[in-house]
Coordinates of C-alpha atoms in Angstrom, one line a residue:
M1 CA 79.6 74.7 117.8
R2 CA 79.3 72.3 116.1
T3 CA 83.0 70.5 114.5
I4 CA 83.5 68.8 111.0
D5 CA 83.6 65.5 112.8
D6 CA 80.0 66.1 113.5
L7 CA 79.7 66.5 109.8
D8 CA 78.4 63.0 107.2
V9 CA 80.6 64.9 104.5
E10 CA 80.6 62.0 101.7
G11 CA 80.0 62.9 98.7
R12 CA 78.5 66.1 99.2
R13 CA 79.2 69.7 98.0
V14 CA 81.1 71.6 101.4
L15 CA 81.3 75.1 101.2
V16 CA 84.8 76.2 102.8
R17 CA 85.1 79.9 104.3
A18 CA 88.6 79.9 104.7
D19 CA 91.3 83.2 105.2
L20 CA 93.7 83.2 101.8
N21 CA 93.7 87.0 102.5
V22 CA 97.2 86.9 101.9
P23 CA 100.0 89.1 100.9
L24 CA 101.1 89.5 97.9
E25 CA 103.7 91.7 95.2
D26 CA 103.3 92.0 91.6
G27 CA 101.1 88.9 91.6
A28 CA 103.3 86.7 93.6
I29 CA 102.7 85.7 97.5
T30 CA 104.7 86.5 100.1
D31 CA 103.3 84.7 102.9
D32 CA 102.1 82.3 102.7
G33 CA 101.3 81.5 106.0
R34 CA 97.6 81.9 106.0
I35 CA 97.3 78.8 102.9
R36 CA 99.0 76.3 105.0
A37 CA 96.8 78.0 108.1
S38 CA 93.8 76.4 105.9
L39 CA 95.6 73.1 104.4
P40 CA 94.4 71.0 107.7
T41 CA 90.4 71.5 107.8
I42 CA 90.1 71.0 103.6
E43 CA 92.3 67.8 103.9
A44 CA 90.8 66.3 106.2
L45 CA 87.4 66.6 104.3
R46 CA 88.6 65.7 101.3
T47 CA 90.3 62.8 102.6
R48 CA 86.7 61.7 104.1
G49 CA 85.7 62.3 100.8
A50 CA 83.9 65.7 100.7
K51 CA 83.9 67.8 97.1
V52 CA 85.5 70.7 98.5
I53 CA 84.8 74.3 97.3
V54 CA 86.3 77.0 98.9
C55 CA 86.0 80.5 99.9
A56 CA 88.0 83.8 100.6
H57 CA 88.4 87.4 100.1
L58 CA 91.7 88.9 99.4
G59 CA 92.7 92.3 99.9
R60 CA 89.9 95.5 99.9
P61 CA 88.3 95.7 95.7
K62 CA 85.3 97.3 97.5
G63 CA 83.3 95.3 95.0
E64 CA 84.9 96.2 91.8
V65 CA 86.4 92.5 89.7
R66 CA 90.4 94.0 89.9
P67 CA 92.5 92.0 88.4
G68 CA 95.3 92.7 90.5
L69 CA 93.4 90.8 93.5
S70 CA 92.3 87.6 91.4
L71 CA 92.7 84.2 93.8
A72 CA 94.2 82.2 91.2
P73 CA 97.2 82.6 91.9
V74 CA 95.9 81.3 94.8
A75 CA 95.0 78.6 93.8
A76 CA 97.9 77.4 92.4
R77 CA 99.0 77.9 95.4
L78 CA 97.0 75.8 97.9
G79 CA 97.4 72.6 94.6
E80 CA 101.4 72.5 95.4
L81 CA 100.1 73.1 98.6
L82 CA 97.9 69.9 99.3
R83 CA 99.9 68.2 95.8
A84 CA 96.8 68.0 94.4
D85 CA 94.9 69.2 91.8
V86 CA 92.5 72.6 92.3
A87 CA 90.0 73.6 89.9
F88 CA 89.9 77.5 90.0
A89 CA 85.8 79.5 89.4
T90 CA 86.4 82.8 87.0
D91 CA 83.9 84.7 89.2
V92 CA 81.9 84.1 93.0
A93 CA 78.7 82.2 92.2
G94 CA 77.6 83.0 88.8
D95 CA 78.5 79.9 85.6
S96 CA 81.4 79.3 85.9
A97 CA 81.4 78.6 90.4
R98 CA 78.5 76.2 89.8
A99 CA 79.7 75.6 86.8
T100 CA 82.8 74.5 88.9
A101 CA 81.4 72.4 91.6
G102 CA 78.8 71.1 90.4
A103 CA 81.6 68.6 88.0
L104 CA 83.9 68.2 91.4
P105 CA 84.8 64.7 91.6
D106 CA 84.2 63.1 95.7
G107 CA 87.6 64.6 97.0
G108 CA 87.8 67.1 94.6
I109 CA 88.7 70.9 95.4
A110 CA 87.6 74.0 93.8
L111 CA 88.2 77.9 94.9
L112 CA 86.4 80.5 93.9
E113 CA 87.1 83.8 92.8
N114 CA 86.9 86.6 95.0
L115 CA 84.8 87.1 97.3
R116 CA 85.0 91.0 97.8
F117 CA 84.0 91.5 93.7
E118 CA 80.5 90.2 94.5
P119 CA 78.8 94.0 96.5
G120 CA 77.0 91.6 98.3
E121 CA 79.1 90.2 100.2
T122 CA 80.6 93.3 102.8
S123 CA 76.1 95.1 102.4
K124 CA 75.6 96.3 104.7
D125 CA 72.5 96.2 103.1
D126 CA 70.1 92.7 104.7
A127 CA 68.7 92.0 101.4
E128 CA 71.3 92.4 99.6
R129 CA 73.6 90.8 101.8
G130 CA 71.3 88.0 101.8
A131 CA 70.3 88.3 98.0
F132 CA 73.8 87.0 97.6
A133 CA 74.2 84.9 100.7
D134 CA 71.4 82.6 99.4
R135 CA 73.6 82.0 95.3
L136 CA 76.3 81.5 96.9
A137 CA 75.1 78.7 99.2
A138 CA 73.2 76.9 96.4
L139 CA 76.2 75.9 95.4
A140 CA 76.8 73.6 98.6
E141 CA 74.1 70.7 100.5
L142 CA 77.2 72.4 104.0
Y143 CA 78.7 74.9 105.2
V144 CA 82.4 74.8 107.7
G145 CA 83.4 77.9 108.7
D146 CA 87.6 77.6 108.9
G147 CA 88.4 81.4 107.9
F148 CA 89.0 83.4 111.8
G149 CA 90.2 86.6 110.8
A150 CA 87.0 87.0 109.0
V151 CA 84.8 86.5 112.0
H152 CA 84.4 90.1 113.0
R153 CA 82.6 90.5 110.0
R154 CA 78.9 90.3 109.5
H155 CA 79.7 89.7 105.9
A156 CA 77.7 87.1 103.8
S157 CA 80.3 84.4 104.0
V158 CA 80.9 84.9 107.1
F159 CA 76.8 85.2 108.8
D160 CA 74.8 85.3 106.2
V161 CA 75.8 82.3 104.8
P162 CA 75.4 79.5 107.7
K163 CA 72.2 80.6 108.6
R164 CA 71.8 79.0 105.0
L165 CA 72.9 75.3 104.7
P166 CA 73.7 73.0 107.7
H167 CA 77.4 74.3 109.2
A168 CA 79.4 74.0 112.1
A169 CA 83.9 74.5 112.5
G170 CA 86.4 73.8 110.7
G171 CA 89.7 73.1 112.8
L172 CA 91.3 76.3 112.0
I173 CA 88.5 77.5 114.0
V174 CA 88.4 75.7 116.5
A175 CA 92.5 76.1 117.8
E176 CA 92.5 79.6 117.8
V177 CA 89.0 80.0 120.0
E178 CA 90.3 77.5 122.6
V179 CA 93.9 79.6 122.3
L180 CA 91.5 82.7 123.2
K181 CA 89.7 81.6 126.0
R182 CA 93.1 80.8 127.3
L183 CA 93.8 83.7 127.3
T184 CA 90.5 84.8 129.0
E185 CA 89.3 82.9 130.8
D186 CA 91.3 81.2 134.4
V187 CA 94.3 82.6 132.8
E188 CA 97.9 81.0 134.7
R189 CA 100.1 84.3 135.4
P190 CA 102.0 86.7 135.6
Y191 CA 99.8 87.4 132.1
A192 CA 101.2 89.5 129.8
V193 CA 100.6 91.8 126.7
A194 CA 102.8 93.7 124.2
L195 CA 101.4 95.8 122.1
G196 CA 102.6 97.9 119.3
G197 CA 101.7 98.9 115.3
S198 CA 101.1 102.1 114.0
K199 CA 97.7 103.7 115.8
V200 CA 96.3 103.9 119.0
S201 CA 93.3 103.1 118.4
D202 CA 93.4 100.3 117.3
K203 CA 94.1 99.5 120.3
L204 CA 91.8 101.4 122.4
G205 CA 89.1 97.9 123.0
V206 CA 91.7 96.0 124.1
I207 CA 93.7 98.3 126.2
D208 CA 90.6 99.2 127.4
N209 CA 89.0 95.0 128.8
L210 CA 92.6 93.8 129.2
L211 CA 93.3 97.2 131.6
G212 CA 91.5 94.7 134.3
K213 CA 93.0 91.5 132.8
A214 CA 96.4 92.4 132.3
D215 CA 99.6 91.8 135.0
R216 CA 101.6 94.8 132.8
I217 CA 101.2 95.7 129.2
L218 CA 104.4 96.3 127.0
V219 CA 103.6 99.3 124.4
G220 CA 106.0 99.6 120.8
G221 CA 105.8 100.8 117.7
G222 CA 104.1 103.6 116.5
M223 CA 100.3 104.0 118.8
V224 CA 103.2 104.6 121.5
F225 CA 104.6 108.2 121.0
T226 CA 101.0 109.2 122.0
F227 CA 102.0 107.4 125.0
L228 CA 104.9 109.7 125.0
K229 CA 103.2 112.7 124.0
A230 CA 100.3 111.9 127.5
Q231 CA 103.7 111.8 129.7
G232 CA 104.0 115.5 128.3
H233 CA 107.3 114.7 126.5
E234 CA 108.7 114.9 123.2
V235 CA 108.1 113.3 120.4
G236 CA 109.3 115.7 116.8
R237 CA 107.6 114.4 113.8
S238 CA 107.3 110.2 114.9
L239 CA 103.6 109.5 114.5
L240 CA 100.9 111.1 117.0
E241 CA 97.4 110.3 117.9
E242 CA 96.5 114.3 118.8
D243 CA 92.8 113.3 119.8
Q244 CA 93.7 110.4 122.0
L245 CA 95.9 111.4 124.4
G246 CA 93.3 112.3 126.7
T247 CA 92.0 108.7 126.7
V248 CA 95.4 107.5 127.1
R249 CA 96.0 109.9 130.3
E250 CA 92.7 108.0 131.3
Y251 CA 94.3 104.4 131.3
L252 CA 97.6 105.5 132.3
L253 CA 96.1 106.5 135.5
R254 CA 93.7 103.0 135.8
A255 CA 96.1 101.9 135.1
E256 CA 98.3 102.6 138.8
D257 CA 95.4 102.8 140.8
T258 CA 94.5 98.7 139.2
G259 CA 98.0 97.9 140.0
V260 CA 98.4 97.0 135.9
E261 CA 101.7 97.6 135.0
F262 CA 102.6 99.7 132.4
V263 CA 105.6 99.1 130.8
L264 CA 106.8 102.2 127.5
P265 CA 110.7 102.7 126.0
V266 CA 113.5 104.1 127.5
D267 CA 115.2 105.0 124.2
I268 CA 113.8 105.1 120.9
V269 CA 115.6 104.3 117.5
A270 CA 115.3 108.0 115.6
A271 CA 116.2 108.6 111.9
T272 CA 115.4 111.1 109.8
A273 CA 114.0 110.3 107.3
F274 CA 111.1 107.2 107.2
S275 CA 113.3 105.0 105.9
A276 CA 116.0 102.7 105.7
D277 CA 118.9 104.7 104.0
A278 CA 118.1 107.7 106.5
D279 CA 120.8 108.4 109.0
H280 CA 119.2 107.0 113.0
D281 CA 120.3 106.4 116.1
A282 CA 118.4 105.9 120.1
V283 CA 117.5 108.7 122.0
P284 CA 116.5 108.8 125.1
A285 CA 112.6 108.2 124.7
G286 CA 112.1 111.6 126.0
A287 CA 113.9 113.4 124.3
I288 CA 113.8 112.7 120.9
P289 CA 115.2 115.6 118.1
S290 CA 111.9 117.9 117.2
D291 CA 113.3 117.4 113.6
R292 CA 113.4 113.6 113.7
L293 CA 110.6 111.0 114.1
G294 CA 110.8 107.2 115.6
L295 CA 110.9 104.5 113.5
D296 CA 111.5 101.5 117.2
I297 CA 111.9 100.7 119.9
G298 CA 115.7 101.3 121.4
P299 CA 118.0 98.6 122.1
E300 CA 117.9 99.6 126.7
S301 CA 113.9 98.8 125.5
G302 CA 114.4 95.7 123.2
K303 CA 116.4 94.4 127.0
L304 CA 114.1 95.5 129.1
F305 CA 111.2 94.8 127.7
A306 CA 112.4 90.9 127.0
A307 CA 112.9 91.5 131.3
R308 CA 109.3 92.3 131.3
L309 CA 108.5 88.9 129.8
A310 CA 110.3 86.6 131.5
D311 CA 108.9 85.8 134.1
A312 CA 105.8 85.3 132.2
R313 CA 103.0 82.2 131.9
T314 CA 100.6 83.8 129.4
I315 CA 101.7 85.7 126.7
F316 CA 99.6 88.3 124.2
W317 CA 101.8 89.8 121.3
N318 CA 99.7 91.7 118.8
G319 CA 102.0 94.0 116.4
P320 CA 105.1 95.1 115.6
M321 CA 107.4 97.0 117.3
G322 CA 108.6 99.3 114.7
V323 CA 108.8 99.8 111.1
F324 CA 110.2 95.8 111.6
E325 CA 110.5 95.5 107.0
M326 CA 113.7 98.4 107.0
E327 CA 116.2 96.1 108.8
P328 CA 117.6 99.1 110.7
Y329 CA 114.0 99.3 112.9
A330 CA 113.2 95.4 113.6
N331 CA 115.6 95.2 116.4
G332 CA 113.2 95.8 118.5
T333 CA 110.1 93.5 117.0
R334 CA 113.0 91.0 116.6
A335 CA 113.5 91.2 121.0
V336 CA 110.3 91.2 121.6
A337 CA 109.6 87.7 119.0
Q338 CA 112.6 86.6 121.2
G339 CA 111.8 87.4 124.9
L340 CA 107.9 85.3 124.2
I341 CA 110.3 82.3 123.2
D342 CA 113.2 82.6 126.0
S343 CA 110.5 83.0 128.4
G344 CA 108.8 79.6 127.8
A345 CA 105.2 80.6 128.5
F346 CA 102.1 80.4 126.7
T347 CA 102.8 83.0 123.6
V348 CA 100.1 83.7 121.1
V349 CA 101.4 85.9 118.0
G350 CA 98.0 88.1 117.3
G351 CA 98.2 87.3 113.5
G352 CA 98.2 90.2 111.0
D353 CA 102.1 92.6 111.1
S354 CA 103.2 89.9 114.3
A355 CA 102.2 86.9 112.5
A356 CA 104.4 88.3 109.0
A357 CA 107.4 89.6 111.1
V358 CA 108.0 86.3 113.1
R359 CA 108.6 84.3 109.3
R360 CA 110.1 87.6 107.8
L361 CA 112.2 87.9 111.5
G362 CA 113.6 84.5 110.2
F363 CA 111.9 83.2 113.8
D364 CA 111.1 79.6 113.6
E365 CA 106.6 79.4 114.2
A366 CA 107.0 75.9 115.8
A367 CA 108.8 78.2 119.0
F368 CA 105.6 80.2 119.9
S369 CA 102.0 78.1 121.1
H370 CA 99.8 79.8 118.4
I371 CA 100.3 81.7 115.6
S372 CA 97.0 83.2 114.8
T373 CA 95.6 83.6 111.7
G374 CA 93.1 87.1 112.4
G375 CA 95.2 89.9 113.9
G376 CA 91.6 92.3 114.2
A377 CA 89.6 88.4 115.0
S378 CA 91.8 88.1 117.5
L379 CA 91.5 91.9 119.7
E380 CA 88.1 91.8 118.9
Y381 CA 87.7 88.4 121.1
L382 CA 89.7 89.9 124.1
E383 CA 87.8 93.3 123.6
G384 CA 84.9 91.2 124.7
K385 CA 83.1 91.8 121.5
T386 CA 80.3 88.9 119.9
L387 CA 82.4 88.0 117.0
P388 CA 79.5 87.0 113.7
G389 CA 80.6 84.5 112.1
L390 CA 81.3 82.1 116.2
Q391 CA 78.1 83.5 116.4
A392 CA 76.5 82.5 113.5
L393 CA 78.0 78.9 113.8
E394 CA 77.2 78.8 117.6
D395 CA 73.3 79.1 116.6

């Protein structure tokens, strides 16, 4: 895979596919982690005299222009972090984009409007997607793929544009791939994986693949109740995927056969309602009251999980252990994050809500070996899938 060091970028228009999909509340960015992760590649290109045209998506507007999902606030924040002017095109590949790109000086930076305002970006029709890719590629002379959080998508800006321009991988993608290879090739053991989040169905592929690779798998979050139910426990009103019980039972049996240790909570913080103000208590994992729902792993489980991470040499964590956005249900996630830090292992936080939790709960990001920008992309890589965006950069 070529990198930006292999490209002659001076005086040339370079289209950079970044991942700037940040959370917004009332138009304000609440977590700029993905913007900051994109800075090194943009800065490296501009200092070498490139005319940098950044493109990215925000949310899921489904091919419609939705002002609430405009990248205008992102352009402003990008400029603040770079301490440079960032021109903003008010469309994706139309008149404004062409004029903005054409006016860039050497070392200049522009950001295009939300890619997903264009139906062709996410279209499953190759011709429609290709037509949009033609328009996007016409803005530049070179392409740099640096949006790791989108490389598992067969989208125009990720998959089709690199076929139309000389291309290379940006520093973020290079770093992410190097880290993921450390989780899949010649792994330093013991290798522990901590999985959380709401749905077990989102993690089936990675669990299936890791059963042959990890030494132990810790399960928390909303997905754990399907595991507890599969073991015959009642889970009250907790989140449950009934249609996955058979698959989960099969995984538990396979783990026994292959010597992979499954670590499940021994207690659960169960509440009367999905609210920070609801009555809540820690109860045994096998005795959740019928009128309550589990919203976090309990304090004894936090200690157990930290203990099972303590001797690991490699740890991958994806998914919070509870509803960390509400303080009464943040302790399980806090315990796992601290367990990663205390282990001294090679630790990877698998993007998405896990990365958001690290920042929201006040942990020093530098205390982890790597915080990924792509939760879904990381999981699909660990499932052993071919990622279209990486495939396009390797061609």
